Tab-separated table of C-alpha atoms and ligand atoms in Angstrom:
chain	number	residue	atom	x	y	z
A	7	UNK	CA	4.475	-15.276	-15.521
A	8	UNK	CA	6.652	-12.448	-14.548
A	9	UNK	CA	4.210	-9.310	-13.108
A	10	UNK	CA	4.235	-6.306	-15.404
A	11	UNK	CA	4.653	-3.106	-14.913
A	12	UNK	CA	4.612	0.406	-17.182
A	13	UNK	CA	6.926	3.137	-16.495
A	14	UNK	CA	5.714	6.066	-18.607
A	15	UNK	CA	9.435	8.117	-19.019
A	16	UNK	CA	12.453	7.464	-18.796
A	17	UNK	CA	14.166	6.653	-15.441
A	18	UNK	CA	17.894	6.233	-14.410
A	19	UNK	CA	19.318	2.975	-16.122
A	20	UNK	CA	20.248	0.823	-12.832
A	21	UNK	CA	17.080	1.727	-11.852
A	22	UNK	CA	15.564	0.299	-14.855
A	23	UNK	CA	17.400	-2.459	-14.503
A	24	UNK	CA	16.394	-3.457	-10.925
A	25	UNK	CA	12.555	-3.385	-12.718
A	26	UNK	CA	13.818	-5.520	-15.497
A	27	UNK	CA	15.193	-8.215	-13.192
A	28	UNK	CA	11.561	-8.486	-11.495
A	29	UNK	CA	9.078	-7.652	-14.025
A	30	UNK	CA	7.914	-7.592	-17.577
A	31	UNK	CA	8.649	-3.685	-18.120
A	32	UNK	CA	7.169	-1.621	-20.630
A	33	UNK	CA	8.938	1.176	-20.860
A	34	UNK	CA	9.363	4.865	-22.495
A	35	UNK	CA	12.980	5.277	-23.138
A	36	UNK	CA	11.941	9.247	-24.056
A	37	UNK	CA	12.391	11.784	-21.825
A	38	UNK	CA	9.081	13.410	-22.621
A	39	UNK	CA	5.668	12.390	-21.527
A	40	UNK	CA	3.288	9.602	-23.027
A	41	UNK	CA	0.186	11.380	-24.517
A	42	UNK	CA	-2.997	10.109	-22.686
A	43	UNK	CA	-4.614	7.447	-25.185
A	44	UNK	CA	-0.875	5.834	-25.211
A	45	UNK	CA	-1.066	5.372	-21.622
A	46	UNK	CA	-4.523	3.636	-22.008
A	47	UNK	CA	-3.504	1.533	-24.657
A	48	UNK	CA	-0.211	0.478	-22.895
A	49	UNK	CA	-1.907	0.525	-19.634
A	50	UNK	CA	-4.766	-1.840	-19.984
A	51	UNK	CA	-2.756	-5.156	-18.997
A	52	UNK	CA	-0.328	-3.988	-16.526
A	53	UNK	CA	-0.317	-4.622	-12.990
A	54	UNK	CA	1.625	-1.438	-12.457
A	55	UNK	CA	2.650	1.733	-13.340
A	56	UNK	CA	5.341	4.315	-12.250
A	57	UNK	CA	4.403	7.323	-13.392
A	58	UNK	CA	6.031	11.034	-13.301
A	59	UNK	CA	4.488	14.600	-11.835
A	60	UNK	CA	4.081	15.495	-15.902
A	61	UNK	CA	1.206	12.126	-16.485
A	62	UNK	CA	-1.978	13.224	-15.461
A	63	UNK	CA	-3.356	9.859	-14.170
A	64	UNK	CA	-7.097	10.696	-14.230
A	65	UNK	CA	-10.113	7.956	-14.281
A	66	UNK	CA	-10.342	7.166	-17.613
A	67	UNK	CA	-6.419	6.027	-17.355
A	68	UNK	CA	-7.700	3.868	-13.976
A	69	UNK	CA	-10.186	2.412	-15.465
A	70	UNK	CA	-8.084	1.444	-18.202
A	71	UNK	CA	-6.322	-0.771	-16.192
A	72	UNK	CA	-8.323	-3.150	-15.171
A	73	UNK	CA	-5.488	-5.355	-13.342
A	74	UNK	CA	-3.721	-2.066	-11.703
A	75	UNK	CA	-2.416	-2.651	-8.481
A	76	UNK	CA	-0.413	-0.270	-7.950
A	77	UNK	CA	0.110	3.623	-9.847
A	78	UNK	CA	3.803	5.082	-8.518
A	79	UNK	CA	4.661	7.974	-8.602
A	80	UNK	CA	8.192	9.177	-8.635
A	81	UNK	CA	7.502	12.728	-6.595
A	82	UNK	CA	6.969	13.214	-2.772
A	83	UNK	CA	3.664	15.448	-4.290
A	84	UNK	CA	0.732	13.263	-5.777
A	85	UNK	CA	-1.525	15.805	-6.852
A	86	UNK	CA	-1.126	14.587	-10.282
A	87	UNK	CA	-3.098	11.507	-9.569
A	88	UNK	CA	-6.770	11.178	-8.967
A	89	UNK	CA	-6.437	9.410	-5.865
A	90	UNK	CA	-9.299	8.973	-4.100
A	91	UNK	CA	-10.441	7.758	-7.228
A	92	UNK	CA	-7.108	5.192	-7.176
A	93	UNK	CA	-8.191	4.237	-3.619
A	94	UNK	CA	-11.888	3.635	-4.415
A	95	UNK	CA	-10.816	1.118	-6.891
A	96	UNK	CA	-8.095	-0.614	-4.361
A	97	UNK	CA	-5.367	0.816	-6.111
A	98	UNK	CA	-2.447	1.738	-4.147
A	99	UNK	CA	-0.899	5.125	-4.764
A	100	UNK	CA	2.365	5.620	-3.827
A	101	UNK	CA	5.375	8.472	-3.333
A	102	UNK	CA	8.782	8.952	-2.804
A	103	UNK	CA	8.931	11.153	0.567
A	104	UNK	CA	11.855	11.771	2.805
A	105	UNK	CA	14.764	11.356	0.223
A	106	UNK	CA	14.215	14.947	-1.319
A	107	UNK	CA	13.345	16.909	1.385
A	108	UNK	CA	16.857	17.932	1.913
A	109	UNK	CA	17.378	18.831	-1.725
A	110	UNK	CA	14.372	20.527	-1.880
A	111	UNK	CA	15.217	22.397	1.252
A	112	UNK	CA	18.427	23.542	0.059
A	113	UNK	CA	16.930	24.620	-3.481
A	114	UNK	CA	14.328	26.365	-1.061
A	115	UNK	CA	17.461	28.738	0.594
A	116	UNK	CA	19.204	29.117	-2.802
A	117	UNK	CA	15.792	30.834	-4.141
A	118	UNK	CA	15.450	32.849	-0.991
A	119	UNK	CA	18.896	33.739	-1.568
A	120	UNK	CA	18.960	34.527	-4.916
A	121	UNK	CA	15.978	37.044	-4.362
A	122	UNK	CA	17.069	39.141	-1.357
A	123	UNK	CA	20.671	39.299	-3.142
A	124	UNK	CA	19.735	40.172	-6.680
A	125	UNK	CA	22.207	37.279	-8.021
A	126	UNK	CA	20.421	36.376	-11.323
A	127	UNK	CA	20.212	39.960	-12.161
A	128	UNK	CA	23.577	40.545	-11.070
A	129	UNK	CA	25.386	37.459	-12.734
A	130	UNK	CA	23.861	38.790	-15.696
A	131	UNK	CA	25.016	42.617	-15.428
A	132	UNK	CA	28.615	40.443	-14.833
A	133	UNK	CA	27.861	38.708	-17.920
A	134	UNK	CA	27.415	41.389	-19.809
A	135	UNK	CA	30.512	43.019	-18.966
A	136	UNK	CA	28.809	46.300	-17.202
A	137	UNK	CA	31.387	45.451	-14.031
A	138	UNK	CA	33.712	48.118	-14.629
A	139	UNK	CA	34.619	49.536	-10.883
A	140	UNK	CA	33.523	48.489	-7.614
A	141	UNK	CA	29.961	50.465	-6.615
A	142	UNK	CA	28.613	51.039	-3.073
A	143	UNK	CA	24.863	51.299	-4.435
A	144	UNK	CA	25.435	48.414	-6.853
A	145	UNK	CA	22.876	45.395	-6.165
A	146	UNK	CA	21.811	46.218	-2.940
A	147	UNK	CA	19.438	43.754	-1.425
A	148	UNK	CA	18.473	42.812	2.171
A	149	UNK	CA	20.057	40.970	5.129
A	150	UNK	CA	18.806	37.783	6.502
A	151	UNK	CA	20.370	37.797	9.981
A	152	UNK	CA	16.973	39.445	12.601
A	153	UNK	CA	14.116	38.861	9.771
A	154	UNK	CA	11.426	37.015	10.111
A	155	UNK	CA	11.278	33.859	8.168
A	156	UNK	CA	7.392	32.721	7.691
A	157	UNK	CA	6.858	28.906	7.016
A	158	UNK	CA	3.495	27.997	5.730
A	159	UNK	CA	3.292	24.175	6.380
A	160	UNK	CA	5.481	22.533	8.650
A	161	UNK	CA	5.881	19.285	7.245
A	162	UNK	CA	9.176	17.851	6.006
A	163	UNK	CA	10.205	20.197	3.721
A	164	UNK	CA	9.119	23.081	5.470
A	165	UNK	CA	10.936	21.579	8.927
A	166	UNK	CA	14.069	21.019	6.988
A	167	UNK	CA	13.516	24.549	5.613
A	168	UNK	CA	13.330	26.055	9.529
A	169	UNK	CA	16.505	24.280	10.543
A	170	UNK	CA	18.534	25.560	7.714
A	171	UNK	CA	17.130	29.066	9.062
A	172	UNK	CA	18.968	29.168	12.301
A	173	UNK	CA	22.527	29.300	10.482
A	174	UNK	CA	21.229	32.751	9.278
A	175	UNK	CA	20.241	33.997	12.586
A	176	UNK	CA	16.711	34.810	11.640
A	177	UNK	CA	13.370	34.235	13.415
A	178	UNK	CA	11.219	31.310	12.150
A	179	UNK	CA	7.627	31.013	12.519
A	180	UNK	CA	5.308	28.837	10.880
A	181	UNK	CA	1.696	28.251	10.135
A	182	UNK	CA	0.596	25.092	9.489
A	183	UNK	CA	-3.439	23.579	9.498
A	184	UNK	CA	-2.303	21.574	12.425
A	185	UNK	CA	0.066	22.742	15.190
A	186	UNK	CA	3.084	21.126	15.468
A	187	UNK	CA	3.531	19.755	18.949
A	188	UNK	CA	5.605	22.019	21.791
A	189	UNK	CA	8.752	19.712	21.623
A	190	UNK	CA	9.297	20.182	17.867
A	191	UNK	CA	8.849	23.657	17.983
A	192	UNK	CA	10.800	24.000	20.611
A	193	UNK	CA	13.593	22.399	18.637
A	194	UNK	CA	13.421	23.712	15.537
A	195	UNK	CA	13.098	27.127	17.254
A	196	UNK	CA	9.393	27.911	15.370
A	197	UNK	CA	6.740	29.692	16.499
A	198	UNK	CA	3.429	29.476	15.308
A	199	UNK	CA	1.205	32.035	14.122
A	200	UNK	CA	-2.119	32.127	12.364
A	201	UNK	CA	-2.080	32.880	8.871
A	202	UNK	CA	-3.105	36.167	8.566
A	203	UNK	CA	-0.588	37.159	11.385
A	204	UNK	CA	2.177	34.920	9.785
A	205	UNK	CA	1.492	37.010	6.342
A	206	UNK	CA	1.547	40.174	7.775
A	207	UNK	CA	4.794	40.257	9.940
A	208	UNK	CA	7.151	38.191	7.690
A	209	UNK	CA	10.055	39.323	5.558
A	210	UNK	CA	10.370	36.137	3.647
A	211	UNK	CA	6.908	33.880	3.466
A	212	UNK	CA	7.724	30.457	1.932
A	213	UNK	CA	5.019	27.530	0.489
A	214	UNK	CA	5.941	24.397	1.609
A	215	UNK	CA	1.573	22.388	2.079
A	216	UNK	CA	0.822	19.787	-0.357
A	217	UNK	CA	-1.507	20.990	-3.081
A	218	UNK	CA	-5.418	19.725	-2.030
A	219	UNK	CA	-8.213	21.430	-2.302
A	220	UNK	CA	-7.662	23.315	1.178
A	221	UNK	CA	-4.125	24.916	-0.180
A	222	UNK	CA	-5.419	25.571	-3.932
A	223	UNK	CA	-5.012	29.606	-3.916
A	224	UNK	CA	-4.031	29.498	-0.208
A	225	UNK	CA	-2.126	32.843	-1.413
A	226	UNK	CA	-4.822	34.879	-3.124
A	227	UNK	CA	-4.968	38.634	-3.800
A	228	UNK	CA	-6.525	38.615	-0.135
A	229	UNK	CA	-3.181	36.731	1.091
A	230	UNK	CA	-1.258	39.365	-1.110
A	231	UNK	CA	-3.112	42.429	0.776
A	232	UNK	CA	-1.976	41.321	3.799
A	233	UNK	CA	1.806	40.955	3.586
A	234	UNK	CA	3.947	43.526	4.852
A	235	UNK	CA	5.440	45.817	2.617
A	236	UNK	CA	8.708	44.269	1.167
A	237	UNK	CA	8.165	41.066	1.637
A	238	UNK	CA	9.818	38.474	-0.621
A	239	UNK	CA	7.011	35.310	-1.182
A	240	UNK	CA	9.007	32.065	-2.214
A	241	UNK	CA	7.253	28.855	-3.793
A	242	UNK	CA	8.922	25.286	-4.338
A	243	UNK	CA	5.867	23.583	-3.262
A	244	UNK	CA	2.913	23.205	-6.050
A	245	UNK	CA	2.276	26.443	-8.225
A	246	UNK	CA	-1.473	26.311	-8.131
A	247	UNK	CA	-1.249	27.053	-4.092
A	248	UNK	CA	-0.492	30.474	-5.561
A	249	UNK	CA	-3.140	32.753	-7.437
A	250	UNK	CA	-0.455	33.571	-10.088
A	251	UNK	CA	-2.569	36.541	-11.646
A	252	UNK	CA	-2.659	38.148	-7.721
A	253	UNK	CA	1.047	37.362	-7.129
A	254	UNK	CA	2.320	39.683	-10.524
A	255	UNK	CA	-0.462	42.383	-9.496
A	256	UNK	CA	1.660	42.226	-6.105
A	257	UNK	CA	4.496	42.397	-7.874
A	258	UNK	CA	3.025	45.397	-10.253
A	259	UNK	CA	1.706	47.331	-7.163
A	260	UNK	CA	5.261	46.825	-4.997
A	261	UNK	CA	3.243	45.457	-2.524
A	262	UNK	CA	5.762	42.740	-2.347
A	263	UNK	CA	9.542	43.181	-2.940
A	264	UNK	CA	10.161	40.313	-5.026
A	265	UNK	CA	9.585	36.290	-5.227
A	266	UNK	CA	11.377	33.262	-5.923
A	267	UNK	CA	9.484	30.445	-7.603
A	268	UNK	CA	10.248	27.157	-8.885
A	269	UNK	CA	7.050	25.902	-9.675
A	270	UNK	CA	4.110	27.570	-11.502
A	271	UNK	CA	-0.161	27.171	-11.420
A	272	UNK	CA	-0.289	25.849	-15.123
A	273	UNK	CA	3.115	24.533	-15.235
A	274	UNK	CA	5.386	24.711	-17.483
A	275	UNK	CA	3.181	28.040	-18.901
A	276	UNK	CA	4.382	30.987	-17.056
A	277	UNK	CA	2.940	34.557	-16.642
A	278	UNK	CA	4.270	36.200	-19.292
A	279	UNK	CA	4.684	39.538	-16.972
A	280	UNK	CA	7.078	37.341	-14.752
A	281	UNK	CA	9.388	36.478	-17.765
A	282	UNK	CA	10.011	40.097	-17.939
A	283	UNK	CA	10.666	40.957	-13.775
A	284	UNK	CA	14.133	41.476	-12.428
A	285	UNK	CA	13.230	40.698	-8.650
A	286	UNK	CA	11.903	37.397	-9.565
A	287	UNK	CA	13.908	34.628	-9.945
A	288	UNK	CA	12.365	31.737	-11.778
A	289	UNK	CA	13.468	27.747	-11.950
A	290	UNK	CA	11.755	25.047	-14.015
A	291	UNK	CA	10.642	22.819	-10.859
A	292	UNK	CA	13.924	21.719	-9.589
A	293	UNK	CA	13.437	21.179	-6.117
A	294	UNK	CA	14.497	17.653	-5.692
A	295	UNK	CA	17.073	18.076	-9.118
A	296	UNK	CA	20.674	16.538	-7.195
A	297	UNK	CA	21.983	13.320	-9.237
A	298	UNK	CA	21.759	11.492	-5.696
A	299	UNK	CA	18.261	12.370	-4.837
A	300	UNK	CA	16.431	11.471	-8.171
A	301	UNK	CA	18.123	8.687	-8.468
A	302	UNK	CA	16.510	7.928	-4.819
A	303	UNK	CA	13.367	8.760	-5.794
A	304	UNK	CA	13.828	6.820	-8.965
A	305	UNK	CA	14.644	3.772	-7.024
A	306	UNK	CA	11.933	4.034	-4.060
A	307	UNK	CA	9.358	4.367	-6.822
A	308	UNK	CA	10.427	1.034	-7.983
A	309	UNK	CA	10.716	-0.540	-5.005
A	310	UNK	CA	7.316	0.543	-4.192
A	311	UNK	CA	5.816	-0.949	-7.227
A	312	UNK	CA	7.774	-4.277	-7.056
A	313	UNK	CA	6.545	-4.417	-3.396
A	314	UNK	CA	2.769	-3.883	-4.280
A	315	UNK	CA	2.919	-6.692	-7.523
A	316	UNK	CA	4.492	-8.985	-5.542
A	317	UNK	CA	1.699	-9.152	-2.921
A	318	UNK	CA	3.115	-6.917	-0.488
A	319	UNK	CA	2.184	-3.627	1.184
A	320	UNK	CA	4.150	-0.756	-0.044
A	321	UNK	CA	6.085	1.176	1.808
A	322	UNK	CA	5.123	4.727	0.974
A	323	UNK	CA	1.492	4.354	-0.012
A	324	UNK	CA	-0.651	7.782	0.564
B	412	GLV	C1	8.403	17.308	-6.808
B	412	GLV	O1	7.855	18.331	-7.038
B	412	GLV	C2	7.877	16.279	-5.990
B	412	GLV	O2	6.701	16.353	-5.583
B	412	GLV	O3	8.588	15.320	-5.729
C-alpha cells in the first residue's frame, strides 16, 4: 500500500500532483487552515503531514498520529511546531531553507525602503489626487548611502540582507549569538557589534534570528531605550521577537523614526495604534511571496516528506 500523507492547505497543483503520484494524499483544497480536531481526526493514520506556518502542530496533534514519520513544514521558520516534542517521539521535522532567502531579502530592502522614503504614504497622497505642483519639502525622508545598517542575526537571510547593503553604500554591522567567522565578514563587509552597541549606533536595525525562546522579545522596551534617536526598526523575521506594545510606545514617544514590519507577535491581529501610523509600513507576512519561490518551497516540502515515508533521511530536517 501506497504511504499516506496529509497536507493541511492548499498547495500549488504540480506540486500536488508530484504527492499524488507517490502517496495516498489527503488533502485540503481550501486556502484557509484546518481547525485543530480536523487535523486529529485526519491525522491519526497518516504517515505524514505537510503542514503551513498558520497549523499550530502542538502534542495533542503528535500524538494523534501514531504512525507520523514525518510533519513538513512549508516555511524556512518552524516555530509553529512543537519540535522537540516531534523529535522526542522520532518524528522528523522538516523546512524549506535556502530557496526564500533571496525573496525574503529583497522584501527585507523594499520595507527598508518604503520607510526611509515615505512611499505608502506618498502613493496614497498620489492617489488621492493632492499632487498638484512639484514641492521641495514634500515627503522628505532619509538617505541610505553612509548609514549604518544593523543586522541582528547573521544567518541566511540576514547575510543575503548585508550583501544587498553594499549597492547602497552603507555600513553593515551585525550581531548575531555566535560570531560569524573573519572570512565571511570580511566578505560581506560586516562588522560585529554587541547588541546593545549594535542598537545604539544604527540608523536602520533589522530582525532576521529564528524565533526560540532566546529571541522571544529580543527587542523589548529596554532594546527600544537604547536605539538612537531616528532610527527606523524593520521586522520580516517572526513578530513575537518584537515586544509589539514597546515598539508603538517607541513609536508614540519618537524615540524611533518609523518601522517596517511584515510580520506581527499575535499574527494576523495587529496593534490597533499601528493601523493608524503613517511612518509604518505594514505587509501581511510576505517575505518569501514570489510565484517562483513558493512554488520552491511548495515542492521541497514535498520532497522532504516523500523522502522521509519512503525510508529515507530528509534533506532539510531541523
Ligand atoms: C516564512 O515566514 C517562513 O518561515 O518561511
Amino acid at each position: 500500500m501506497k504511504p499516506s500523507v496529509l497536507v493541511t492547505r492548499r498547495l500549488p497543483e504540480p506540486v500536488l500532483q508530484k504527492l499524488k503520484a507517490k502517496c495516498q494524499a489527503d488533502i485540503n483544497y481550501e486556502d484557509t487552515p484546518l481547525s485543530k480536531e480536523e487535523i486529529i481526526h485526519r491525522v491519526a493514520d497518516k504517515d505524514g503531514m505537510v503542514t503551513l506556518l498558520t497549523d499550530k502542530i502542538d502534542r495533542d496533534i503528535i500524538d494523534a498520529g501514531t504512525k507520523l514519520k514525518v510533519i513538513s513544514n512549508v516555511a524556512v521558520g518552524y516555530d509553529n511546531i512543537d519540535y522537540h516534542y516531534a523529535r522526542q517521539k522520532n518524528i522528523y521535522v522538516t523546512n524549506t531553507p535556502e530557496v526564500l532567502t533571496e525573496a525574503t531579502a529583497d522584501l527585507t530592502w523594499a520595507l527598508i525602503l518604503s520607510v526611509v522614503r515615505n512611499i505608502v504614504p506618498a502613493d496614497r497622497f498620489t492617489r488621492q489626487v493632492k499632487f498638484k505642483e512639484w514641492q521641495l519639502f514634500l515627503f522628505l525622508g532619509s538617505d541610505l548611502k553612509g548609514k549604518r545598517l544593523g543586522i541582528i542575526g547573521l544567518g541566511r537571510i540576514g547575510r543575503a540582507v548585508a550583501q544587498r547593503a553594499s549597492g547602497f553604500e552603507m555600513e553593515v554591522v551585525y550581531y548575531d549569538i555566535q560570531r560569524a567567522d573573519r572570512e565571511l565578514e570580511k566578505r560581506l563587509k560586516v562588522t560585529y557589534l554587541p547588541l546593545d552597541q549594535l542598537l545604539k549606533t544604527s540608523d536602520i536595525i533589522t530582525l532576521h534570528p529564528p524565533l526560540t525562546s532566546q529571541t522571544h522579545h529580543l527587542i523589548d522596551q529596554k532594546e527600544f531605550q537604547l536605539m538612537k534617536p531616528g532610527a527606523y526598526l524593520i521586522n520580516a523575521s517572526r513578530g513575537p521577537v518584537v515586544n509589539e506594545k514597546a515598539l508603538v510606545e517607541a513609536l508614540k514617544r519618537k524615540s524611533i523614526a518609523g518601522a517596517g514590519l511584515d510580520v506581527y507577535e499575535n499574527e494576523p491581529r495587529i496593534e490597533p495604534e499601528l493601523l493608524a501610523m503613517d511612518n509604518v509600513v505594514l505587509l501581511p507576512h510576505i517575505g518569501s511571496a514570489s510565484l517562483e519561490t513558493r512554488t520552491k518551497m511548495a515542492m521541497i516540502a514535498i520532497e522532504n516528506v516523500l523522502q522521509v515515508v519512503y525510508g529515507e533521511k530528509p534533506t532539510n530536517y531541523v
